[in-house]
mmCIF file of C-alpha atoms in Angstrom:
data_model
loop_
_atom_site.group_PDB
_atom_site.id
_atom_site.type_symbol
_atom_site.label_atom_id
_atom_site.label_comp_id
_atom_site.label_asym_id
_atom_site.label_seq_id
_atom_site.Cartn_x
_atom_site.Cartn_y
_atom_site.Cartn_z
ATOM 1 C CA MET Y 131 -37.094 -25.803 -39.995
ATOM 2 C CA VAL Y 132 -38.754 -22.505 -39.761
ATOM 3 C CA ALA Y 133 -38.955 -22.170 -43.553
ATOM 4 C CA LEU Y 134 -40.455 -25.633 -43.634
ATOM 5 C CA LEU Y 135 -43.191 -24.753 -41.179
ATOM 6 C CA THR Y 136 -43.902 -21.394 -42.764
ATOM 7 C CA ARG Y 137 -44.074 -23.011 -46.336
ATOM 8 C CA GLN Y 138 -46.772 -25.358 -44.743
ATOM 9 C CA HIS Y 139 -48.681 -22.398 -43.312
ATOM 10 C CA GLY Y 140 -48.905 -21.155 -47.024
ATOM 11 C CA ASP Y 141 -49.990 -24.739 -48.094
ATOM 12 C CA ILE Y 142 -52.803 -24.491 -45.491
ATOM 13 C CA ARG Y 143 -53.961 -21.371 -46.914
ATOM 14 C CA ASN Y 144 -53.830 -22.381 -50.357
ATOM 15 C CA LEU Y 145 -55.954 -25.495 -49.265
ATOM 16 C CA PHE Y 146 -58.381 -23.241 -47.438
ATOM 17 C CA ASP Y 147 -58.815 -21.330 -50.711
ATOM 18 C CA GLU Y 148 -59.241 -24.471 -52.677
ATOM 19 C CA VAL Y 149 -61.929 -25.875 -50.324
ATOM 20 C CA GLU Y 150 -63.877 -22.368 -50.578
ATOM 21 C CA ARG Y 151 -63.816 -22.148 -54.230
ATOM 22 C CA THR Y 152 -64.881 -25.863 -55.175
ATOM 23 C CA ASN Y 153 -67.615 -28.007 -54.534
ATOM 24 C CA GLY Y 154 -68.774 -31.571 -54.677
ATOM 25 C CA ASP Y 155 -66.018 -34.245 -54.672
ATOM 26 C CA GLY Y 156 -63.607 -31.458 -55.446
ATOM 27 C CA ARG Y 157 -64.519 -29.676 -51.950
ATOM 28 C CA ARG Y 158 -64.622 -33.176 -50.457
ATOM 29 C CA ASP Y 159 -61.125 -34.096 -51.638
ATOM 30 C CA ALA Y 160 -59.633 -30.702 -50.799
ATOM 31 C CA PHE Y 161 -60.894 -30.717 -47.164
ATOM 32 C CA ARG Y 162 -59.560 -34.149 -46.675
ATOM 33 C CA ARG Y 163 -56.147 -32.866 -47.705
ATOM 34 C CA LEU Y 164 -56.676 -29.810 -45.432
ATOM 35 C CA VAL Y 165 -57.681 -32.036 -42.434
ATOM 36 C CA ARG Y 166 -54.663 -34.185 -43.058
ATOM 37 C CA LEU Y 167 -51.897 -31.435 -43.404
ATOM 38 C CA LEU Y 168 -53.670 -29.433 -40.424
ATOM 39 C CA ALA Y 169 -53.567 -32.590 -38.160
ATOM 40 C CA VAL Y 170 -49.878 -33.613 -39.244
ATOM 41 C CA HIS Y 171 -48.599 -30.203 -38.983
ATOM 42 C CA GLU Y 172 -50.020 -29.484 -35.580
ATOM 43 C CA THR Y 173 -48.666 -32.735 -34.046
ATOM 44 C CA ALA Y 174 -45.192 -32.166 -35.425
ATOM 45 C CA GLU Y 175 -45.196 -28.531 -33.732
ATOM 46 C CA GLU Y 176 -46.567 -30.183 -30.429
ATOM 47 C CA GLU Y 177 -43.920 -32.907 -30.443
ATOM 48 C CA VAL Y 178 -41.029 -30.899 -31.358
ATOM 49 C CA VAL Y 179 -41.368 -26.902 -31.880
ATOM 50 C CA HIS Y 180 -43.232 -26.104 -28.759
ATOM 51 C CA PRO Y 181 -41.168 -28.248 -26.349
ATOM 52 C CA TYR Y 182 -37.922 -26.472 -27.893
ATOM 53 C CA VAL Y 183 -39.302 -23.050 -27.368
ATOM 54 C CA ARG Y 184 -40.530 -24.102 -23.900
ATOM 55 C CA ARG Y 185 -37.127 -24.885 -23.077
ATOM 56 C CA SER Y 186 -35.080 -22.377 -24.858
ATOM 57 C CA VAL Y 187 -36.830 -19.203 -25.429
ATOM 58 C CA GLU Y 188 -37.456 -16.526 -22.424
ATOM 59 C CA GLY Y 189 -41.303 -16.688 -21.836
ATOM 60 C CA GLY Y 190 -41.573 -19.785 -23.690
ATOM 61 C CA GLU Y 191 -43.828 -21.375 -21.213
ATOM 62 C CA ARG Y 192 -46.743 -18.651 -21.773
ATOM 63 C CA ILE Y 193 -45.829 -18.546 -25.762
ATOM 64 C CA VAL Y 194 -46.577 -22.077 -25.904
ATOM 65 C CA ALA Y 195 -49.361 -22.065 -23.501
ATOM 66 C CA ASP Y 196 -51.279 -19.835 -25.678
ATOM 67 C CA ARG Y 197 -50.622 -21.739 -28.848
ATOM 68 C CA LEU Y 198 -51.750 -24.930 -27.368
ATOM 69 C CA GLU Y 199 -55.052 -23.393 -26.389
ATOM 70 C CA GLU Y 200 -55.435 -22.152 -30.023
ATOM 71 C CA GLU Y 201 -54.505 -25.458 -31.316
ATOM 72 C CA ARG Y 202 -57.163 -27.222 -29.082
ATOM 73 C CA GLU Y 203 -59.804 -24.855 -30.279
ATOM 74 C CA SER Y 204 -59.149 -25.529 -33.855
ATOM 75 C CA LYS Y 205 -58.935 -29.038 -33.491
ATOM 76 C CA GLU Y 206 -62.533 -28.970 -31.790
ATOM 77 C CA ALA Y 207 -63.562 -26.824 -34.774
ATOM 78 C CA LEU Y 208 -62.032 -29.072 -37.454
ATOM 79 C CA SER Y 209 -63.294 -32.187 -35.776
ATOM 80 C CA ARG Y 210 -66.874 -30.853 -36.153
ATOM 81 C CA LEU Y 211 -66.444 -29.981 -39.824
ATOM 82 C CA ASP Y 212 -64.848 -33.312 -40.496
ATOM 83 C CA GLY Y 213 -68.166 -34.939 -39.272
ATOM 84 C CA MET Y 214 -70.125 -32.697 -41.781
ATOM 85 C CA ASP Y 215 -71.005 -33.057 -45.461
ATOM 86 C CA PRO Y 216 -68.907 -30.422 -47.003
ATOM 87 C CA GLU Y 217 -72.083 -29.590 -49.020
ATOM 88 C CA ASP Y 218 -74.021 -28.806 -45.819
ATOM 89 C CA ASP Y 219 -75.317 -25.331 -45.441
ATOM 90 C CA GLU Y 220 -73.378 -24.895 -42.210
ATOM 91 C CA PHE Y 221 -70.020 -26.203 -43.613
ATOM 92 C CA LEU Y 222 -68.562 -22.921 -45.278
ATOM 93 C CA PRO Y 223 -69.504 -20.657 -42.484
ATOM 94 C CA GLY Y 224 -67.777 -23.034 -40.049
ATOM 95 C CA LEU Y 225 -64.860 -23.270 -42.445
ATOM 96 C CA LEU Y 226 -64.495 -19.615 -42.610
ATOM 97 C CA ARG Y 227 -64.467 -19.316 -39.036
ATOM 98 C CA LEU Y 228 -61.709 -22.020 -38.662
ATOM 99 C CA ARG Y 229 -59.884 -20.440 -41.310
ATOM 100 C CA MET Y 230 -59.707 -17.094 -39.547
ATOM 101 C CA ALA Y 231 -58.700 -18.892 -36.198
ATOM 102 C CA VAL Y 232 -55.879 -21.133 -38.120
ATOM 103 C CA MET Y 233 -54.697 -17.942 -40.043
ATOM 104 C CA GLU Y 234 -54.370 -16.015 -36.635
ATOM 105 C CA HIS Y 235 -52.838 -19.026 -34.907
ATOM 106 C CA ALA Y 236 -50.095 -19.420 -37.747
ATOM 107 C CA ARG Y 237 -49.257 -15.504 -37.548
ATOM 108 C CA ALA Y 238 -48.867 -15.961 -33.712
ATOM 109 C CA GLU Y 239 -46.431 -18.845 -34.250
ATOM 110 C CA GLU Y 240 -44.483 -16.913 -36.862
ATOM 111 C CA ARG Y 241 -44.343 -13.725 -34.778
ATOM 112 C CA TYR Y 242 -43.866 -15.310 -31.332
ATOM 113 C CA GLU Y 243 -41.897 -18.632 -31.911
ATOM 114 C CA PHE Y 244 -40.261 -18.695 -35.380
ATOM 115 C CA THR Y 245 -39.001 -15.203 -34.715
ATOM 116 C CA HIS Y 246 -37.081 -16.415 -31.418
ATOM 117 C CA LEU Y 247 -36.113 -19.777 -33.067
ATOM 118 C CA ARG Y 248 -34.341 -17.934 -36.031
ATOM 119 C CA ARG Y 249 -32.576 -15.581 -33.461
ATOM 120 C CA SER Y 250 -31.531 -18.048 -30.946
ATOM 121 C CA ALA Y 251 -31.124 -21.532 -32.478
ATOM 122 C CA GLU Y 252 -27.728 -22.043 -34.726
ATOM 123 C CA SER Y 253 -28.194 -23.366 -38.085
ATOM 124 C CA ARG Y 254 -27.177 -26.719 -37.147
ATOM 125 C CA GLU Y 255 -29.930 -26.781 -34.389
ATOM 126 C CA LEU Y 256 -32.505 -25.941 -37.045
ATOM 127 C CA ILE Y 257 -31.590 -28.701 -39.144
ATOM 128 C CA ARG Y 258 -31.805 -31.167 -36.476
ATOM 129 C CA LEU Y 259 -35.307 -29.888 -35.554
ATOM 130 C CA ALA Y 260 -36.371 -29.967 -39.239
ATOM 131 C CA LYS Y 261 -35.070 -33.678 -39.224
ATOM 132 C CA GLU Y 262 -37.349 -34.270 -36.284
ATOM 133 C CA VAL Y 263 -40.342 -32.190 -37.467
ATOM 134 C CA ARG Y 264 -40.459 -34.480 -40.698
ATOM 135 C CA ALA Y 265 -40.035 -37.724 -38.603
ATOM 136 C CA ALA Y 266 -43.078 -36.509 -36.340
ATOM 137 C CA GLU Y 267 -44.983 -35.923 -39.398
ATOM 138 C CA ALA Y 268 -44.233 -39.215 -40.815
ATOM 139 C CA THR Y 269 -45.982 -41.009 -37.733
ATOM 140 C CA ALA Y 270 -48.588 -38.330 -36.900
ATOM 141 C CA PRO Y 271 -52.591 -39.019 -36.793
ATOM 142 C CA THR Y 272 -54.126 -37.733 -39.716
ATOM 143 C CA ARG Y 273 -57.237 -36.760 -38.145
ATOM 144 C CA PRO Y 274 -57.775 -33.967 -35.404
ATOM 145 C CA HIS Y 275 -57.563 -35.453 -31.833
ATOM 146 C CA PRO Y 276 -58.764 -32.502 -29.638
ATOM 147 C CA GLY Y 277 -57.253 -32.764 -26.054
ATOM 148 C CA VAL Y 278 -54.075 -33.979 -27.318
ATOM 149 C CA GLU Y 279 -51.813 -30.961 -27.449
ATOM 150 C CA SER Y 280 -48.770 -31.720 -25.812
ATOM 151 C CA ALA Y 281 -45.707 -33.839 -26.561
ATOM 152 C CA ALA Y 282 -46.498 -36.057 -23.916
ATOM 153 C CA GLY Y 283 -49.910 -36.527 -24.850
ATOM 154 C CA ASN Y 284 -48.984 -37.172 -28.475
ATOM 155 C CA LEU Y 285 -46.570 -39.770 -27.558
ATOM 156 C CA ALA Y 286 -49.307 -41.409 -25.339
ATOM 157 C CA VAL Y 287 -52.135 -41.350 -27.555
ATOM 158 C CA GLY Y 288 -50.700 -40.413 -30.900
ATOM 159 C CA PRO Y 289 -49.392 -43.811 -32.157
ATOM 160 C CA MET Y 290 -52.790 -45.407 -31.732
ATOM 161 C CA ALA Y 291 -54.501 -42.549 -33.045
ATOM 162 C CA ALA Y 292 -51.945 -42.330 -36.071
ATOM 163 C CA VAL Y 293 -52.505 -46.327 -36.942
ATOM 164 C CA THR Y 294 -56.343 -45.895 -36.546
ATOM 165 C CA ASP Y 295 -56.381 -42.546 -38.955
ATOM 166 C CA ARG Y 296 -54.036 -44.009 -41.423
ATOM 167 C CA THR Y 297 -56.063 -47.284 -41.576
ATOM 168 C CA ARG Y 298 -59.190 -45.248 -42.364
ATOM 169 C CA ASP Y 299 -57.537 -43.405 -44.794
ATOM 170 C CA ALA Y 300 -56.220 -46.556 -46.625
ATOM 171 C CA VAL Y 301 -59.754 -48.233 -46.647
ATOM 172 C CA ARG Y 302 -61.304 -44.836 -47.917
ATOM 173 C CA ARG Y 303 -58.650 -45.022 -50.618
ATOM 174 C CA ALA Y 304 -59.453 -48.674 -51.456
ATOM 175 C CA MET Y 305 -63.094 -47.798 -51.721
ATOM 176 C CA GLY Y 306 -62.446 -45.065 -54.323
ATOM 177 C CA ARG Y 307 -63.529 -42.405 -51.747
ATOM 178 C CA ASP Y 308 -61.361 -39.370 -50.601
ATOM 179 C CA GLY Y 309 -58.575 -40.480 -48.075
#
């Protein structure tokens, strides 16, 4: 599970690079993929990883509270950017601020959560958690939803948000626009 999430952190970093170095439709497409990956990735962490860390790691409650606050702030910034035209003059500066926050958040997860998971969870448990992460990603919303940063919140709001987001994605694809 840790390898899966760490690899996704690398994918997120690469998508930020792609959004920054492209323009026009290429930027729009790369940004759509970034939004989707961030939304799905964070939902899976909120539903699977954070509850496990909260229960299983000494000081887990504080570790998770800090990550959830970072996730809420990033979702708000991502949501603002998602409403902008990627060619807008304010888009790239906002994207760079978001990138710094997301990368700092990823480093904190890797340092404070993933390190503890590697040390304390048996490989069988990590395999089970990886399956849960993949299942959560398969049904996660594909857009940021600030204020929904807990497993309970995701279970209450997530299914309807996921249906709405995925329908919106399908309509965009059918219309030949970015999904």
